[in-house]
Short mmCIF file of C-alpha atoms and ligand atoms in Angstrom, two decimals:
data_model
loop_
_atom_site.label_atom_id
_atom_site.label_comp_id
_atom_site.label_asym_id
_atom_site.label_seq_id
_atom_site.Cartn_x
_atom_site.Cartn_y
_atom_site.Cartn_z
CA MET A 73 -0.25 -0.15 -0.19
CA LYS A 74 2.94 2.66 0.99
CA ASP A 75 4.44 2.05 -2.94
CA GLU A 76 1.17 2.57 -4.29
CA ILE A 77 0.57 5.68 -2.88
CA ILE A 78 4.24 6.33 -3.32
CA ASN A 79 3.80 5.94 -6.61
CA LEU A 80 0.54 7.91 -7.49
CA LEU A 81 2.53 10.78 -5.40
CA LYS A 82 5.45 10.46 -8.09
CA LYS A 83 3.60 10.01 -11.10
CA GLU A 84 1.61 13.70 -9.81
CA GLY A 85 4.60 15.22 -8.92
CA LYS A 86 3.74 15.82 -5.70
CA LEU A 87 6.89 14.42 -4.26
CA SER A 88 10.63 15.17 -4.67
CA SER A 89 13.07 11.86 -5.32
CA LYS A 90 14.32 13.05 -1.47
CA THR A 91 11.61 12.93 -0.04
CA ILE A 92 10.37 10.07 -1.86
CA ASP A 93 13.59 7.96 -0.28
CA GLU A 94 13.05 9.63 3.50
CA ILE A 95 8.80 8.35 3.59
CA LYS A 96 10.21 4.56 2.64
CA GLN A 97 12.01 4.42 5.77
CA VAL A 98 9.16 5.72 7.42
CA ASP A 99 7.57 3.02 9.48
CA ILE A 100 4.19 1.80 7.80
CA HIS A 101 2.22 3.18 11.17
CA ASP A 102 3.31 6.98 10.48
CA PHE A 103 2.81 6.41 7.08
CA SER A 104 -1.21 7.31 7.71
CA ASN A 105 0.40 10.99 8.96
CA ILE A 106 2.33 11.69 5.72
CA VAL A 107 -0.90 10.92 3.88
CA LYS A 108 -2.65 13.62 5.92
CA GLU A 109 0.00 16.05 4.89
CA ILE A 110 -0.33 15.69 1.20
CA GLY A 111 -3.94 17.94 -0.52
CA LYS A 112 -2.80 20.67 1.54
CA GLU A 113 -1.37 22.39 -1.72
CA LYS A 114 -1.45 26.72 -1.99
CA THR A 115 -3.97 27.04 -4.55
CA GLU A 116 -5.37 29.93 -6.24
CA TYR A 117 -9.38 29.82 -5.89
CA ILE A 118 -9.89 26.35 -4.16
CA ASN A 119 -9.79 27.58 -0.54
CA ALA A 120 -10.27 24.30 2.42
CA GLU A 121 -10.60 27.29 5.16
CA GLU A 122 -13.69 28.79 3.29
CA ILE A 123 -14.78 25.70 2.42
CA SER A 124 -15.00 24.67 5.97
CA LYS A 125 -16.01 27.44 7.98
CA ASP A 126 -19.84 27.11 7.57
CA LEU A 127 -19.94 23.81 6.40
CA ASN A 128 -22.97 21.95 8.07
CA THR A 129 -22.20 18.57 7.56
CA ARG A 130 -21.58 15.68 9.96
CA TYR A 131 -19.08 13.60 7.93
CA ILE A 132 -18.95 14.67 4.21
CA GLY A 133 -16.37 17.07 3.62
CA LYS A 134 -14.47 17.55 7.45
CA ASN A 135 -11.37 15.68 5.23
CA LEU A 136 -10.64 17.79 2.01
CA TYR A 137 -7.45 17.21 0.05
CA VAL A 138 -7.12 20.45 -1.79
CA PHE A 139 -4.89 20.36 -5.14
CA LYS A 140 -3.42 23.31 -7.31
CA GLU A 141 -3.11 20.32 -10.72
CA VAL A 142 -3.53 16.37 -10.16
CA SER A 143 -4.06 13.82 -13.04
CA SER A 144 -7.90 13.08 -12.19
CA THR A 145 -9.11 13.67 -8.78
CA ASN A 146 -11.07 10.24 -8.95
CA THR A 147 -7.83 8.29 -9.11
CA VAL A 148 -6.69 10.51 -6.45
CA ALA A 149 -9.45 10.04 -4.10
CA LYS A 150 -8.78 5.74 -5.10
CA PHE A 151 -5.42 6.05 -3.79
CA LEU A 152 -6.59 7.23 -0.75
CA SER A 153 -9.31 5.55 -0.30
CA THR A 154 -7.27 2.65 0.37
CA ASN A 155 -5.61 4.34 2.65
CA GLY A 156 -7.55 4.51 5.44
CA ILE A 157 -8.70 7.55 4.86
CA ASP A 158 -11.88 8.53 6.27
CA ASP A 159 -15.31 7.90 4.94
CA GLY A 160 -17.15 11.56 3.20
CA SER A 161 -12.85 12.78 3.01
CA VAL A 162 -13.02 14.78 -0.20
CA VAL A 163 -10.36 14.99 -2.88
CA ILE A 164 -10.65 18.05 -5.13
CA SER A 165 -8.29 20.33 -7.78
CA GLU A 166 -8.13 23.01 -9.66
CA LYS A 167 -7.39 22.04 -12.56
CA GLN A 168 -7.15 18.11 -13.74
CA THR A 169 -4.68 17.23 -16.81
CA SER A 170 -6.31 13.41 -17.54
CA ALA A 171 -9.89 14.03 -16.16
CA ARG A 172 -12.05 10.82 -17.28
CA GLY A 173 -15.52 11.08 -18.36
CA ARG A 174 -18.41 8.26 -18.53
CA SER A 175 -17.71 5.38 -21.20
CA GLY A 176 -14.16 6.31 -21.46
CA LYS A 177 -14.16 9.91 -22.57
CA ALA A 178 -11.67 12.37 -21.49
CA TRP A 179 -13.13 15.15 -19.68
CA GLU A 180 -12.50 18.62 -19.86
CA SER A 181 -11.15 20.63 -16.54
CA PRO A 182 -9.48 23.87 -16.78
CA LEU A 183 -9.13 26.22 -14.09
CA GLY A 184 -12.18 27.93 -13.23
CA GLY A 185 -14.20 24.77 -12.41
CA VAL A 186 -15.17 22.63 -9.83
CA TRP A 187 -13.44 19.25 -9.79
CA LEU A 188 -13.78 17.25 -7.00
CA SER A 189 -14.71 13.24 -5.83
CA ILE A 190 -16.16 12.41 -2.52
CA ILE A 191 -14.73 9.26 -0.80
CA LEU A 192 -17.51 6.77 0.62
CA ASN A 193 -17.63 3.86 2.34
CA PRO A 194 -21.52 3.30 1.90
CA HIS A 195 -21.30 -0.69 2.63
CA VAL A 196 -23.76 -1.37 -0.52
CA ASP A 197 -23.76 -4.00 -3.21
CA HIS A 198 -22.97 -3.30 -7.07
CA SER A 199 -26.62 -2.87 -7.40
CA LYS A 200 -27.25 0.12 -5.64
CA LEU A 201 -24.36 2.01 -7.13
CA PRO A 202 -27.03 3.52 -10.10
CA LEU A 203 -28.83 5.09 -7.25
CA ILE A 204 -25.67 6.67 -5.49
CA THR A 205 -24.91 8.25 -9.27
CA LEU A 206 -28.47 9.54 -9.42
CA ALA A 207 -28.49 10.71 -5.56
CA THR A 208 -25.75 12.69 -6.71
CA GLY A 209 -27.27 14.02 -9.94
CA VAL A 210 -30.10 15.47 -7.46
CA ALA A 211 -28.01 17.18 -5.38
CA VAL A 212 -26.10 18.81 -8.14
CA ALA A 213 -29.29 20.13 -9.46
CA LYS A 214 -30.73 20.80 -5.46
CA THR A 215 -26.95 22.64 -5.26
CA LEU A 216 -27.75 24.96 -8.60
CA GLU A 217 -31.29 25.61 -7.57
CA LYS A 218 -30.02 27.31 -4.18
CA ILE A 219 -27.65 29.37 -6.18
CA GLY A 220 -30.17 30.97 -8.39
CA VAL A 221 -30.08 28.44 -11.27
CA GLU A 222 -33.66 28.39 -12.69
CA ASN A 223 -34.89 24.43 -13.66
CA PRO A 224 -31.98 22.54 -13.71
CA GLU A 225 -32.45 19.25 -14.89
CA ILE A 226 -31.45 16.07 -15.17
CA LYS A 227 -30.20 13.42 -18.06
CA TRP A 228 -30.57 9.81 -17.26
CA PRO A 229 -27.89 9.35 -15.84
CA ASN A 230 -26.22 12.07 -14.77
CA ASP A 231 -25.89 14.88 -16.94
CA ILE A 232 -27.08 17.98 -14.94
CA MET A 233 -28.38 19.99 -18.03
CA ILE A 234 -29.55 24.07 -17.88
CA ASN A 235 -31.70 25.43 -20.89
CA GLY A 236 -30.48 21.75 -22.78
CA LYS A 237 -27.10 21.88 -22.23
CA LYS A 238 -25.05 19.92 -19.90
CA VAL A 239 -23.18 21.70 -16.93
CA CYS A 240 -21.96 19.16 -15.12
CA GLY A 241 -21.53 15.49 -15.34
CA ILE A 242 -20.91 12.79 -12.42
CA LEU A 243 -18.75 9.87 -12.86
CA THR A 244 -19.03 7.07 -9.83
CA GLU A 245 -16.50 4.30 -9.74
CA ALA A 246 -16.49 1.57 -7.32
CA VAL A 247 -12.95 -0.03 -5.46
CA ALA A 248 -13.74 -3.42 -5.07
CA LYS A 249 -12.20 -6.35 -3.31
CA PHE A 250 -13.03 -10.27 -3.77
CA ASN A 251 -16.33 -8.54 -5.22
CA THR A 252 -17.05 -6.47 -2.46
CA ILE A 253 -17.48 -2.80 -2.90
CA GLU A 254 -14.78 -1.36 -0.48
CA ASN A 255 -15.06 2.12 -1.46
CA VAL A 256 -16.82 4.15 -3.55
CA ILE A 257 -15.51 7.48 -5.83
CA ILE A 258 -18.02 9.98 -6.52
CA GLY A 259 -16.29 11.93 -9.23
CA VAL A 260 -18.66 15.77 -9.72
CA GLY A 261 -17.24 18.18 -12.29
CA ILE A 262 -18.71 21.37 -12.75
CA ASP A 263 -18.31 23.48 -15.20
CA ALA A 264 -18.57 26.60 -13.29
CA ASN A 265 -16.44 29.98 -13.75
CA LEU A 266 -15.58 28.90 -17.79
CA ASP A 267 -16.43 30.54 -20.99
CA VAL A 268 -17.66 28.39 -23.11
CA ASP A 269 -15.15 28.91 -25.67
CA MET A 270 -12.81 27.50 -23.79
CA PHE A 271 -14.17 23.57 -24.79
CA PRO A 272 -13.49 22.36 -28.07
CA GLU A 273 -15.82 23.23 -30.67
CA GLU A 274 -17.48 19.87 -31.18
CA LEU A 275 -18.50 20.10 -27.18
CA GLN A 276 -19.06 23.63 -27.80
CA GLU A 277 -23.11 23.23 -29.14
CA GLY A 278 -24.01 21.26 -25.91
CA THR A 279 -22.05 22.24 -23.17
CA THR A 280 -23.02 25.30 -21.17
CA THR A 281 -21.22 26.63 -17.69
CA LEU A 282 -22.60 28.45 -14.56
CA LYS A 283 -20.72 31.80 -15.99
CA GLU A 284 -23.13 31.77 -18.89
CA GLU A 285 -26.20 31.26 -17.27
CA LEU A 286 -25.73 33.20 -14.27
CA GLY A 287 -24.19 35.84 -16.55
CA ARG A 288 -21.78 36.31 -13.58
CA GLU A 289 -18.97 34.61 -12.13
CA GLY A 290 -19.35 32.63 -8.27
CA ASN A 291 -17.45 31.49 -5.51
CA GLU A 292 -15.92 28.12 -5.96
CA ASN A 293 -15.92 27.59 -2.53
CA PHE A 294 -19.43 28.55 -1.69
CA LEU A 295 -20.53 26.36 -4.34
CA ILE A 296 -18.83 23.58 -3.29
CA LYS A 297 -19.96 24.05 0.66
CA THR A 298 -23.14 24.00 -0.65
CA PHE A 299 -23.31 20.93 -2.56
CA LEU A 300 -20.80 19.28 0.04
CA GLU A 301 -24.64 20.08 2.22
CA GLU A 302 -27.11 18.68 -0.66
CA PHE A 303 -24.92 15.91 -0.89
CA GLU A 304 -24.88 14.76 2.51
CA ASN A 305 -28.44 15.14 2.83
CA ILE A 306 -29.63 13.72 0.08
CA SER A 307 -27.42 10.62 1.73
CA GLU A 308 -29.57 10.98 4.86
CA LEU A 309 -32.64 10.87 3.18
CA PHE A 310 -31.36 7.77 1.48
CA ASP A 311 -30.44 5.96 4.76
CA HIS A 312 -33.74 7.16 6.37
CA GLU A 313 -36.02 6.75 4.02
CA GLY A 314 -34.89 4.64 1.00
CA TYR A 315 -34.78 5.10 -2.35
CA GLU A 316 -38.06 5.73 -3.30
CA ALA A 317 -37.44 9.34 -1.76
CA ILE A 318 -34.50 10.11 -4.25
CA LEU A 319 -36.32 8.45 -7.05
CA LYS A 320 -39.39 11.33 -6.25
CA GLU A 321 -36.83 14.01 -6.32
CA TRP A 322 -35.21 12.68 -9.54
CA ARG A 323 -38.42 12.57 -11.44
CA LYS A 324 -39.33 16.12 -10.32
CA ARG A 325 -36.05 17.46 -12.36
CA SER A 326 -36.03 14.80 -15.25
CA TYR A 327 -34.84 15.99 -18.22
CA SER A 328 -35.57 12.10 -19.99
CA ILE A 329 -38.54 11.52 -19.05
CA GLY A 330 -41.34 11.95 -22.00
CA LYS A 331 -38.54 12.30 -24.91
CA ILE A 332 -37.80 10.09 -27.80
CA VAL A 333 -34.18 8.95 -27.04
CA GLU A 334 -31.60 7.08 -28.93
CA VAL A 335 -30.47 4.31 -26.77
CA ARG A 336 -26.57 3.16 -26.65
CA GLU A 337 -26.22 0.51 -24.71
CA PRO A 338 -23.31 -1.30 -24.32
CA PHE A 339 -22.46 -4.44 -26.30
CA ASN A 340 -26.01 -3.81 -27.52
CA LYS A 341 -27.24 -2.18 -30.94
CA ASN A 342 -28.55 1.26 -30.88
CA TYR A 343 -31.88 1.95 -30.86
CA ASP A 344 -34.63 4.36 -30.26
CA ALA A 345 -37.45 4.59 -27.76
CA TYR A 346 -40.44 6.38 -25.75
CA VAL A 347 -38.46 7.11 -21.97
CA LEU A 348 -41.33 6.07 -19.97
CA GLY A 349 -39.77 6.78 -16.29
CA ILE A 350 -37.39 5.16 -13.99
CA SER A 351 -37.44 2.45 -12.09
CA ARG A 352 -36.65 1.25 -8.40
CA GLU A 353 -33.19 0.15 -9.23
CA GLY A 354 -32.59 3.35 -11.25
CA ALA A 355 -32.64 2.09 -15.00
CA LEU A 356 -34.25 3.88 -17.21
CA VAL A 357 -37.22 2.50 -18.84
CA VAL A 358 -38.59 3.15 -22.42
CA GLU A 359 -40.80 1.37 -24.87
CA LYS A 360 -39.07 0.78 -28.16
CA ILE A 361 -40.72 1.30 -31.50
CA ASP A 362 -42.13 -2.18 -31.68
CA GLY A 363 -43.98 -1.76 -28.44
CA THR A 364 -41.68 -3.78 -26.06
CA LEU A 365 -40.39 -2.11 -22.61
CA GLU A 366 -36.93 -2.50 -21.63
CA LYS A 367 -34.94 -1.08 -18.57
CA VAL A 368 -31.59 -0.06 -19.67
CA ILE A 369 -28.67 -0.09 -16.50
CA SER A 370 -25.97 1.53 -18.36
CA GLY A 371 -25.17 2.98 -21.06
CA GLU A 372 -26.06 6.76 -22.79
CA CYS A 373 -29.36 8.11 -24.05
CA ILE A 374 -29.41 10.67 -27.01
CA ILE A 375 -32.08 13.05 -26.86
CA LYS A 376 -34.00 13.02 -30.32
CA ASN A 377 -36.72 15.34 -29.69
C1 BTN B 875 -18.89 12.31 -17.01
O1 BTN B 875 -19.04 11.90 -18.68
O2 BTN B 875 -20.64 12.98 -17.33
C2 BTN B 875 -19.11 13.07 -16.18
C3 BTN B 875 -17.52 13.70 -16.04
C4 BTN B 875 -17.04 13.02 -14.45
C5 BTN B 875 -16.05 14.09 -14.58
C6 BTN B 875 -15.42 14.64 -13.14
S1 BTN B 875 -14.29 15.86 -12.73
C7 BTN B 875 -14.01 15.64 -11.03
C8 BTN B 875 -13.70 14.16 -11.58
N1 BTN B 875 -12.22 13.27 -12.15
C9 BTN B 875 -12.40 12.59 -12.92
O3 BTN B 875 -11.47 12.62 -13.57
N2 BTN B 875 -13.60 12.49 -13.43
C10 BTN B 875 -15.14 13.18 -12.25
#
């Protein structure tokens, strides 16, 4: 484990070779103290103290690891999660150099956005992962409502849309050992204080940013604090009232229900269908052209009307 963390820190350029040699000598029990020291970088606009100041949560975001630049906050979070990092810890970076999106796509993450990953130890099996993703989408939508965005919507499974354009994506990844989930990493990317023309041309048409929609720049630290609170609220709703409560919130904000879509499932042929709703497991329920019903568990839906 120690070697894995050292390799990660080396790869991320977070340690000089002298420090690496020193760390290698450290007793494994002291190693967690070294891990605590990382993620305390001096950054331009993300400020752990500002986020923590009035953060009203029980465990989400109580430990913040803040970086100027990493490859991907999900990658860093995954490594940290295997080293006894507390449940609810959050990794944030001002910039990512090789961030991942869904379906193996790259994710643009320049300075000005909010790129973060939450480390959870949720004691659930794989079947609950889609619901965690949907719950995160609801938490983002509620956050945007709180900062003044009118009517943010969720495109199945987890794109947050404003006026039909994507402003946020979510990538949930499980860290599993012998088929048991040890941790879940929930990566959230919000195009906050960015201009659309900073994105590659092919993405510009379908992308928007908070700056663009609100007509002003906002405070990233406040956005993160609000999101962490909403995320904890929604996980408590999940724990106490079950997934129906989450699905109800999701359905209220759905961008997908009632639309004709092209369904693109991994290893399956693409097909057109009408979106009827969302099932209790978080699958999209669609009606195919021939009238048969289908549950889409993973994949993408391209809206056609
Ligand atoms: C999508 O394709 O819609 C999901 C995008 C998820 C991007 C976020 S940014 C923070 C975290 N780190 C990553 O590498 N990806 C996620």
